[in-house]
Amino acid sequence: METREPSVTQEEVSQLYQRIQHGSGDRLAALQSLCQLLHLAEAQKMFVRLENSIHVLIGLFTSNLASVQLKAAQCLLRLSHADDPNVSLVCLPATPYLLTYLSGQSAKFTEQCLYILGNLAAENKAVRNQLLLQGVVQALAGCLQSPHGAVVEAAAYSLSQLLQAKEAREKIVPAVLEASLTPRLIELLDLDSELGMPTAVECAWCLHYIVSSGVASECVISQGILHQAVTLLIALGRAIDSGATTDGVELLIYPVVRCLGNLTASRDATPLVDCGLLPALSSIISKFLPTQPSVSRECLWLLNNLTVGEERFCSAFLKYNLVPVLLQLIPFCGGINTLVLTLLGNIAEMGPELCEKLLQHREIFSALCTSMRTADTEAVRLALEVLHLILMHCAQACVEFANQNGVEALEAIQYNSNKEISVRANFLMDRYFADKAV
């Protein structure tokens, strides 16, 4: 059932404004009431329409009373987070003060300022340009060194909002590199950090945005991101195997895996990755497939990047006996099955030795036949490709495939409506099973 937002009147908002404007004895209580109202979109619009309302609020934000300052900051935070940019942008005159207060003594107040800056940074290019000119990146660098986890988390959040901008590649990432923020972000990819997992999550997203910009890969690799990210994922894999994971850990896995996936898309990075990552990714895939399939899909994408053209990783995949895990994923849709088939193809492409090891898993032909019977055209195409590689490299595979009723599955798609699939199926029948055709 649809829920309606609680109603508020202009008179209520105006009365609260008058109480904070004229400095009556209950100003703090009035600010508290205003803050509660400002979670309502209508109240936000009503407040910013009042004459000088923002200037009054900023005046209280810069007062010498800590309790008033903090409550005014909470009101600004509500406004900066408004869905309507016409509301959130009225906070813009507060940015010089927000940046100044980042070096203050109160961790709670600093945290509030950082979230306001992050929300404003997400709004538009003009705001980001102003913040850059005012030195926001250097200010965030200082906050990332704070001993308070909440402050570091808020600083990373604010930085991540900047890094998502369209102009990040040209303006923001270079400024971040110049300010030497990346070594600290990499250092914070640590499950055992006293600053907590939420901080690691925000830092992981920052690194993902930096890497995906395409202008800093070599820099972050030289600073140790591959080792730190792989170490983190291996630790998470072991925690999953022992049943010791905490709720929400997938929020950290997703950006770390995506970051590694982008880095290993370049072949220069792959040799630097520890093969011990493979069983960890396998554990993560199995753990989150039922509840968070997107996490499993990202892990499969990373596995594909690691194994394509890389015999070391393909051999390690077989060494760690991870093929059974893959074969269990074949029935899943949503891109899971096609990623699995692509990964099997990467292994089969390595030649006869690895194909023979694949054949030791007798379920592989059953899995390929399951894929060939699906309505997913891409899955059928990939299954035929994997089958061709195995048959080409292993003479005994033809007998095994026929013994598992594979020929019947192949015959069934010889007349598929998709021409490419039909041609591939007929080619395989003619080349390997001509004597068995009906």
Coordinates of C-alpha atoms in Angstrom, one line a residue:
M1 CA 0.0 0.0 0.0
E2 CA 1.3 3.5 -0.9
T3 CA 2.3 5.6 2.1
R4 CA 1.9 9.3 2.1
E5 CA 4.4 11.8 3.4
P6 CA 3.2 13.5 6.6
S7 CA 1.7 16.9 6.0
V8 CA 3.2 20.2 7.1
T9 CA 1.9 23.8 6.8
Q10 CA 3.7 26.9 5.8
E11 CA 2.6 28.5 9.1
E12 CA 4.4 25.7 11.1
V13 CA 7.6 26.2 9.2
S14 CA 7.4 30.1 9.4
Q15 CA 6.8 29.9 13.2
L16 CA 9.9 27.8 13.7
Y17 CA 11.9 30.1 11.4
Q18 CA 10.9 33.1 13.5
R19 CA 11.9 31.4 16.7
I20 CA 15.4 30.6 15.4
Q21 CA 15.7 34.0 13.7
H22 CA 14.9 36.2 16.7
G23 CA 17.0 34.3 19.1
S24 CA 14.4 33.4 21.6
G25 CA 15.4 31.3 24.6
D26 CA 14.2 28.1 23.0
R27 CA 16.3 28.6 19.8
L28 CA 18.0 25.2 20.2
A29 CA 14.6 23.4 20.6
A30 CA 13.3 25.3 17.6
L31 CA 16.4 24.1 15.5
Q32 CA 15.7 20.6 16.7
S33 CA 12.1 20.8 15.6
L34 CA 13.1 22.4 12.3
C35 CA 15.6 19.6 11.7
Q36 CA 12.9 17.0 12.2
L37 CA 10.6 18.8 9.8
L38 CA 13.2 19.1 7.1
H39 CA 13.1 15.4 6.3
L40 CA 9.9 16.3 4.5
A41 CA 10.3 17.5 0.9
E42 CA 7.5 20.1 1.3
A43 CA 9.0 21.5 4.5
Q44 CA 12.3 21.9 2.7
K45 CA 10.7 23.9 -0.1
M46 CA 8.7 26.0 2.3
F47 CA 11.8 26.9 4.4
V48 CA 14.1 27.9 1.5
R49 CA 11.3 30.2 0.2
L50 CA 11.4 32.2 3.4
E51 CA 13.3 35.5 3.1
N52 CA 17.0 35.2 4.3
S53 CA 16.3 31.7 5.7
I54 CA 19.5 30.2 4.5
H55 CA 21.6 33.2 5.6
V56 CA 20.1 32.9 9.1
L57 CA 20.8 29.2 9.2
I58 CA 24.4 29.7 8.0
G59 CA 24.8 32.4 10.7
L60 CA 23.8 29.9 13.3
F61 CA 26.1 27.3 11.7
T62 CA 29.0 29.7 12.3
S63 CA 27.9 30.7 15.8
N64 CA 30.2 30.2 18.8
L65 CA 27.8 27.9 20.6
A66 CA 28.8 24.3 19.7
S67 CA 25.3 22.9 20.4
V68 CA 23.7 25.5 18.0
Q69 CA 26.4 24.9 15.4
L70 CA 25.8 21.1 15.4
K71 CA 22.0 21.4 15.1
A72 CA 22.3 24.0 12.3
A73 CA 24.7 21.6 10.6
Q74 CA 22.1 18.9 10.8
C75 CA 19.5 21.2 9.2
L76 CA 22.0 22.0 6.4
L77 CA 22.6 18.3 6.0
R78 CA 18.8 17.6 5.5
L79 CA 18.7 20.4 2.9
S80 CA 21.8 19.2 1.1
H81 CA 20.3 15.8 0.7
A82 CA 17.1 17.1 -0.8
D83 CA 15.8 15.4 -4.0
D84 CA 15.1 18.8 -5.5
P85 CA 18.4 20.4 -6.6
N86 CA 16.8 23.9 -6.2
V87 CA 16.6 23.1 -2.5
S88 CA 20.0 21.5 -2.0
L89 CA 21.9 24.2 -3.9
V90 CA 20.8 26.9 -1.5
C91 CA 23.4 25.5 0.9
L92 CA 26.2 26.6 -1.5
P93 CA 27.1 29.8 0.4
A94 CA 28.1 27.6 3.3
T95 CA 30.9 25.8 1.5
P96 CA 33.8 28.1 2.7
Y97 CA 32.7 27.5 6.3
L98 CA 32.2 23.8 5.8
L99 CA 35.8 23.5 4.5
T100 CA 37.2 25.6 7.3
Y101 CA 35.5 23.5 10.0
L102 CA 36.9 20.3 8.7
S103 CA 40.0 21.0 10.8
G104 CA 38.0 21.5 14.0
Q105 CA 38.1 19.5 17.2
S106 CA 34.7 18.0 17.2
A107 CA 34.6 14.7 15.3
K108 CA 30.8 14.7 15.1
F109 CA 30.7 18.2 13.7
T110 CA 33.4 17.4 11.2
E111 CA 31.5 14.3 10.1
Q112 CA 28.3 16.4 9.5
C113 CA 30.3 18.9 7.4
L114 CA 31.8 16.2 5.3
Y115 CA 28.4 14.7 4.4
I116 CA 27.0 18.1 3.5
L117 CA 30.0 18.6 1.2
G118 CA 29.5 15.2 -0.4
N119 CA 25.8 15.8 -1.0
L120 CA 26.6 19.2 -2.6
A121 CA 29.4 17.7 -4.7
A122 CA 26.9 15.3 -6.3
E123 CA 24.7 18.1 -7.6
N124 CA 26.3 19.8 -10.5
K125 CA 29.6 20.8 -12.2
A126 CA 29.5 24.4 -11.0
V127 CA 29.4 23.3 -7.4
R128 CA 32.3 20.9 -7.9
N129 CA 34.3 23.5 -9.6
Q130 CA 33.8 25.9 -6.7
L131 CA 34.8 23.2 -4.2
L132 CA 37.9 22.4 -6.2
L133 CA 39.0 26.0 -6.2
Q134 CA 38.3 26.2 -2.5
G135 CA 40.7 23.3 -1.9
V136 CA 38.3 20.5 -1.1
V137 CA 40.7 17.7 -2.2
Q138 CA 43.4 18.9 0.2
A139 CA 40.9 19.2 3.0
L140 CA 39.6 15.7 2.4
A141 CA 43.2 14.4 2.5
G142 CA 43.5 15.7 6.0
C143 CA 40.3 14.1 7.1
L144 CA 41.3 10.7 5.7
Q145 CA 44.1 10.7 8.3
S146 CA 41.7 11.2 11.2
P147 CA 41.7 8.6 14.0
H148 CA 37.9 8.7 14.1
G149 CA 36.4 6.0 11.8
A150 CA 33.2 8.0 11.3
V151 CA 35.2 11.0 10.0
V152 CA 37.3 8.9 7.6
E153 CA 34.1 7.2 6.3
A154 CA 32.4 10.6 5.7
A155 CA 35.6 11.9 4.0
A156 CA 35.7 8.9 1.7
Y157 CA 32.0 9.4 1.0
S158 CA 32.5 13.0 0.1
L159 CA 35.4 12.1 -2.2
S160 CA 33.4 9.3 -3.9
Q161 CA 30.7 11.9 -4.8
L162 CA 33.4 14.0 -6.5
L163 CA 34.9 11.0 -8.3
Q164 CA 31.6 10.0 -9.8
A165 CA 31.4 13.3 -11.8
K166 CA 31.7 13.2 -15.6
E167 CA 34.7 15.5 -15.4
A168 CA 36.5 13.4 -12.8
R169 CA 38.9 12.0 -15.4
E170 CA 40.2 15.5 -16.4
K171 CA 39.9 17.4 -13.2
I172 CA 39.3 15.4 -10.0
V173 CA 41.4 12.2 -10.4
P174 CA 44.5 14.3 -11.2
A175 CA 43.9 16.4 -8.1
V176 CA 43.4 13.3 -6.0
L177 CA 46.7 11.8 -7.3
E178 CA 48.6 15.1 -6.8
A179 CA 47.3 15.2 -3.2
S180 CA 48.6 11.6 -2.7
L181 CA 45.2 10.3 -1.4
T182 CA 45.4 6.9 -3.1
P183 CA 48.0 5.3 -0.8
R184 CA 45.8 6.1 2.2
L185 CA 42.7 4.7 0.4
I186 CA 44.6 1.5 -0.4
E187 CA 45.8 1.2 3.2
L188 CA 42.2 1.4 4.4
L189 CA 41.2 -1.7 2.4
D190 CA 41.7 -3.8 5.5
L191 CA 39.1 -6.0 7.4
D192 CA 41.1 -5.7 10.6
S193 CA 41.3 -1.9 10.6
E194 CA 40.0 -0.2 13.8
L195 CA 38.2 2.2 11.6
G196 CA 35.6 -0.4 10.6
M197 CA 34.2 -2.0 7.5
P198 CA 31.9 0.9 6.4
T199 CA 35.1 3.0 6.1
A200 CA 36.7 0.3 3.9
V201 CA 33.5 0.2 1.7
E202 CA 33.7 3.9 1.0
C203 CA 37.4 3.8 0.3
A204 CA 36.9 0.8 -2.1
W205 CA 34.3 2.8 -4.1
C206 CA 36.7 5.7 -4.3
L207 CA 39.4 3.4 -5.7
H208 CA 36.9 1.9 -8.1
Y209 CA 36.0 5.3 -9.5
I210 CA 39.7 6.2 -9.7
V211 CA 40.6 3.0 -11.6
S212 CA 37.7 3.1 -13.9
S213 CA 38.7 6.6 -15.0
G214 CA 41.5 4.9 -16.9
V215 CA 44.1 7.5 -16.0
A216 CA 45.6 6.1 -12.8
S217 CA 45.9 2.3 -13.2
E218 CA 49.7 2.3 -13.3
C219 CA 49.9 4.6 -10.4
V220 CA 47.7 2.6 -8.0
I221 CA 49.3 -0.7 -9.1
S222 CA 52.7 0.7 -8.2
Q223 CA 51.2 1.7 -4.8
G224 CA 50.2 -1.8 -4.0
I225 CA 46.5 -1.9 -4.7
L226 CA 46.6 -5.4 -6.3
H227 CA 48.2 -7.0 -3.2
Q228 CA 45.9 -5.2 -0.8
A229 CA 42.7 -6.1 -2.7
V230 CA 43.7 -9.7 -3.2
T231 CA 44.7 -10.1 0.4
L232 CA 41.3 -8.7 1.5
L233 CA 39.3 -11.0 -0.8
I234 CA 41.4 -14.1 0.3
A235 CA 40.6 -13.2 3.9
L236 CA 36.9 -12.8 3.1
G237 CA 36.9 -16.2 1.3
R238 CA 38.4 -17.9 4.4
A239 CA 35.9 -16.1 6.6
I240 CA 33.1 -17.4 4.4
D241 CA 34.5 -21.0 4.5
S242 CA 34.6 -20.8 8.3
G243 CA 31.2 -19.2 8.6
A244 CA 32.6 -16.1 10.2
T245 CA 31.4 -13.4 7.9
T246 CA 29.5 -10.4 9.1
D247 CA 26.3 -8.9 7.7
G248 CA 26.8 -6.5 4.8
V249 CA 30.2 -7.8 3.7
E250 CA 28.9 -8.0 0.1
L251 CA 28.9 -4.1 0.2
L252 CA 32.7 -4.3 0.4
I253 CA 33.2 -7.2 -2.0
Y254 CA 31.4 -5.6 -4.9
P255 CA 33.7 -2.5 -5.4
V256 CA 36.9 -4.4 -4.6
V257 CA 36.1 -7.1 -7.2
R258 CA 35.1 -4.5 -9.7
C259 CA 38.3 -2.6 -9.1
L260 CA 40.4 -5.7 -9.6
G261 CA 38.3 -6.6 -12.7
N262 CA 39.1 -3.2 -14.3
L263 CA 42.7 -3.5 -13.5
T264 CA 43.1 -7.1 -14.8
A265 CA 41.3 -6.2 -18.0
S266 CA 44.8 -4.9 -18.8
R267 CA 47.1 -7.9 -19.3
D268 CA 49.9 -6.0 -17.6
A269 CA 48.3 -6.4 -14.2
T270 CA 47.3 -10.1 -14.3
P271 CA 50.8 -11.6 -13.7
L272 CA 50.9 -9.6 -10.4
V273 CA 47.8 -11.3 -9.0
D274 CA 48.2 -14.3 -6.5
C275 CA 46.5 -17.4 -7.8
G276 CA 45.2 -18.0 -4.2
L277 CA 42.5 -15.5 -5.1
L278 CA 40.7 -18.1 -7.2
P279 CA 39.3 -20.3 -4.4
A280 CA 38.3 -17.2 -2.5
L281 CA 36.3 -16.0 -5.4
S282 CA 34.7 -19.4 -5.7
S283 CA 33.6 -19.3 -2.1
I284 CA 32.2 -15.8 -2.5
I285 CA 30.3 -16.9 -5.6
S286 CA 28.7 -19.8 -3.9
K287 CA 27.9 -17.8 -0.8
F288 CA 26.1 -14.9 -2.4
L289 CA 24.5 -16.5 -5.5
P290 CA 21.1 -17.2 -3.8
T291 CA 20.8 -13.7 -2.2
Q292 CA 23.1 -11.3 -4.1
P293 CA 23.6 -12.7 -7.6
S294 CA 25.1 -9.4 -8.7
V295 CA 28.1 -10.1 -6.4
S296 CA 28.6 -13.6 -7.9
R297 CA 28.3 -12.1 -11.4
E298 CA 31.1 -9.6 -10.7
C299 CA 33.3 -12.4 -9.3
L300 CA 32.8 -14.5 -12.4
W301 CA 33.6 -11.4 -14.6
L302 CA 36.9 -11.1 -12.6
L303 CA 37.6 -14.8 -13.1
N304 CA 37.1 -14.4 -16.8
N305 CA 39.6 -11.5 -16.9
L306 CA 42.1 -13.5 -14.9
T307 CA 41.9 -16.7 -17.1
V308 CA 41.6 -15.4 -20.6
G309 CA 44.9 -16.3 -22.3
E310 CA 46.5 -17.0 -19.0
E311 CA 47.6 -20.6 -18.6
R312 CA 48.8 -20.0 -15.0
F313 CA 45.3 -19.1 -13.8
C314 CA 43.6 -21.8 -15.9
S315 CA 45.9 -24.4 -14.5
A316 CA 45.4 -23.1 -11.0
F317 CA 41.6 -23.2 -11.5
L318 CA 41.9 -26.9 -12.1
K319 CA 44.5 -27.4 -9.4
Y320 CA 42.1 -26.0 -6.8
N321 CA 39.3 -28.2 -8.2
L322 CA 36.9 -25.3 -8.8
V323 CA 35.3 -26.7 -12.0
P324 CA 32.5 -28.5 -10.0
V325 CA 31.5 -25.1 -8.6
L326 CA 31.2 -23.7 -12.1
L327 CA 29.1 -26.6 -13.4
Q328 CA 26.6 -26.1 -10.6
L329 CA 26.1 -22.5 -11.9
I330 CA 25.1 -23.6 -15.4
P331 CA 21.3 -23.6 -14.8
F332 CA 21.3 -20.0 -13.5
C333 CA 20.4 -17.1 -15.9
G334 CA 20.9 -13.4 -15.6
G335 CA 24.4 -13.6 -17.2
I336 CA 25.7 -16.2 -14.7
N337 CA 25.5 -19.1 -17.2
T338 CA 27.2 -17.2 -20.0
L339 CA 30.0 -16.1 -17.8
V340 CA 30.6 -19.7 -16.6
L341 CA 30.6 -20.9 -20.2
T342 CA 33.1 -18.2 -21.2
L343 CA 35.3 -19.2 -18.3
L344 CA 35.2 -22.9 -19.4
G345 CA 36.1 -21.7 -22.9
N346 CA 39.1 -19.8 -21.5
I347 CA 40.4 -23.1 -19.9
A348 CA 39.6 -25.2 -23.0
E349 CA 41.5 -22.8 -25.2
M350 CA 44.7 -23.6 -23.4
G351 CA 45.0 -26.9 -25.3
P352 CA 45.0 -30.7 -24.9
E353 CA 46.5 -31.0 -21.4
L354 CA 43.9 -28.7 -19.7
C355 CA 41.0 -30.1 -21.8
E356 CA 41.9 -33.6 -20.6
K357 CA 41.8 -32.4 -17.1
L358 CA 38.4 -30.8 -17.8
L359 CA 37.2 -34.2 -19.0
Q360 CA 37.9 -35.7 -15.6
H361 CA 34.8 -33.9 -14.5
R362 CA 32.2 -36.1 -16.3
E363 CA 29.4 -33.7 -15.5
I364 CA 30.9 -31.2 -18.0
F365 CA 29.1 -32.7 -21.0
S366 CA 25.8 -32.9 -19.1
A367 CA 26.2 -29.2 -18.3
L368 CA 26.9 -28.3 -21.9
C369 CA 23.9 -30.2 -23.1
T370 CA 21.8 -28.4 -20.5
S371 CA 23.0 -25.1 -22.0
M372 CA 22.3 -26.3 -25.6
R373 CA 18.7 -27.0 -24.6
T374 CA 18.1 -23.5 -23.2
A375 CA 16.3 -20.7 -25.0
D376 CA 19.3 -18.4 -24.2
T377 CA 20.9 -18.0 -27.7
E378 CA 24.2 -16.7 -26.3
A379 CA 24.4 -19.7 -23.8
V380 CA 23.8 -22.1 -26.7
R381 CA 26.5 -20.5 -28.8
L382 CA 29.0 -20.5 -26.0
A383 CA 28.2 -24.2 -25.1
L384 CA 28.9 -25.2 -28.8
E385 CA 32.1 -23.2 -28.7
V386 CA 33.3 -25.0 -25.5
L387 CA 32.3 -28.4 -26.9
H388 CA 34.2 -27.7 -30.1
L389 CA 37.4 -26.9 -28.2
I390 CA 37.2 -30.0 -26.1
L391 CA 36.4 -32.3 -29.1
M392 CA 39.2 -30.7 -31.1
H393 CA 41.8 -31.2 -28.4
C394 CA 40.7 -34.6 -27.0
A395 CA 40.0 -37.5 -29.3
Q396 CA 38.4 -39.6 -26.6
A397 CA 35.9 -36.8 -25.9
C398 CA 33.8 -37.8 -28.8
V399 CA 33.1 -41.2 -27.3
E400 CA 32.3 -39.8 -23.9
F401 CA 30.0 -37.2 -25.3
A402 CA 28.1 -39.8 -27.4
N403 CA 27.8 -42.1 -24.3
Q404 CA 26.1 -39.3 -22.4
N405 CA 23.5 -38.8 -25.1
G406 CA 25.2 -35.6 -26.2
V407 CA 24.6 -36.4 -29.9
E408 CA 20.9 -36.2 -29.5
A409 CA 21.2 -32.8 -27.9
L410 CA 23.4 -31.6 -30.8
E411 CA 21.0 -33.0 -33.4
A412 CA 18.1 -31.1 -31.7
I413 CA 19.6 -27.8 -32.6
Q414 CA 20.8 -28.5 -36.1
Y415 CA 17.7 -26.8 -37.4
N416 CA 17.7 -23.9 -34.8
S417 CA 16.1 -20.7 -36.1
N418 CA 19.3 -18.9 -35.3
K419 CA 21.5 -19.4 -38.3
E420 CA 24.8 -19.1 -36.5
I421 CA 23.8 -21.8 -34.0
S422 CA 22.4 -24.0 -36.8
V423 CA 25.7 -23.7 -38.7
R424 CA 27.8 -24.5 -35.7
A425 CA 25.7 -27.5 -34.7
N426 CA 25.9 -28.9 -38.2
F427 CA 29.6 -28.4 -38.4
L428 CA 30.2 -30.3 -35.1
M429 CA 27.9 -33.2 -36.3
D430 CA 29.6 -33.4 -39.7
R431 CA 33.1 -33.2 -38.2
Y432 CA 32.9 -35.4 -35.1
F433 CA 29.7 -37.5 -35.3
A434 CA 28.9 -38.1 -39.0
D435 CA 28.7 -41.8 -38.4
K436 CA 26.1 -41.3 -35.6
A437 CA 23.7 -39.0 -37.5
V438 CA 20.2 -40.4 -37.8

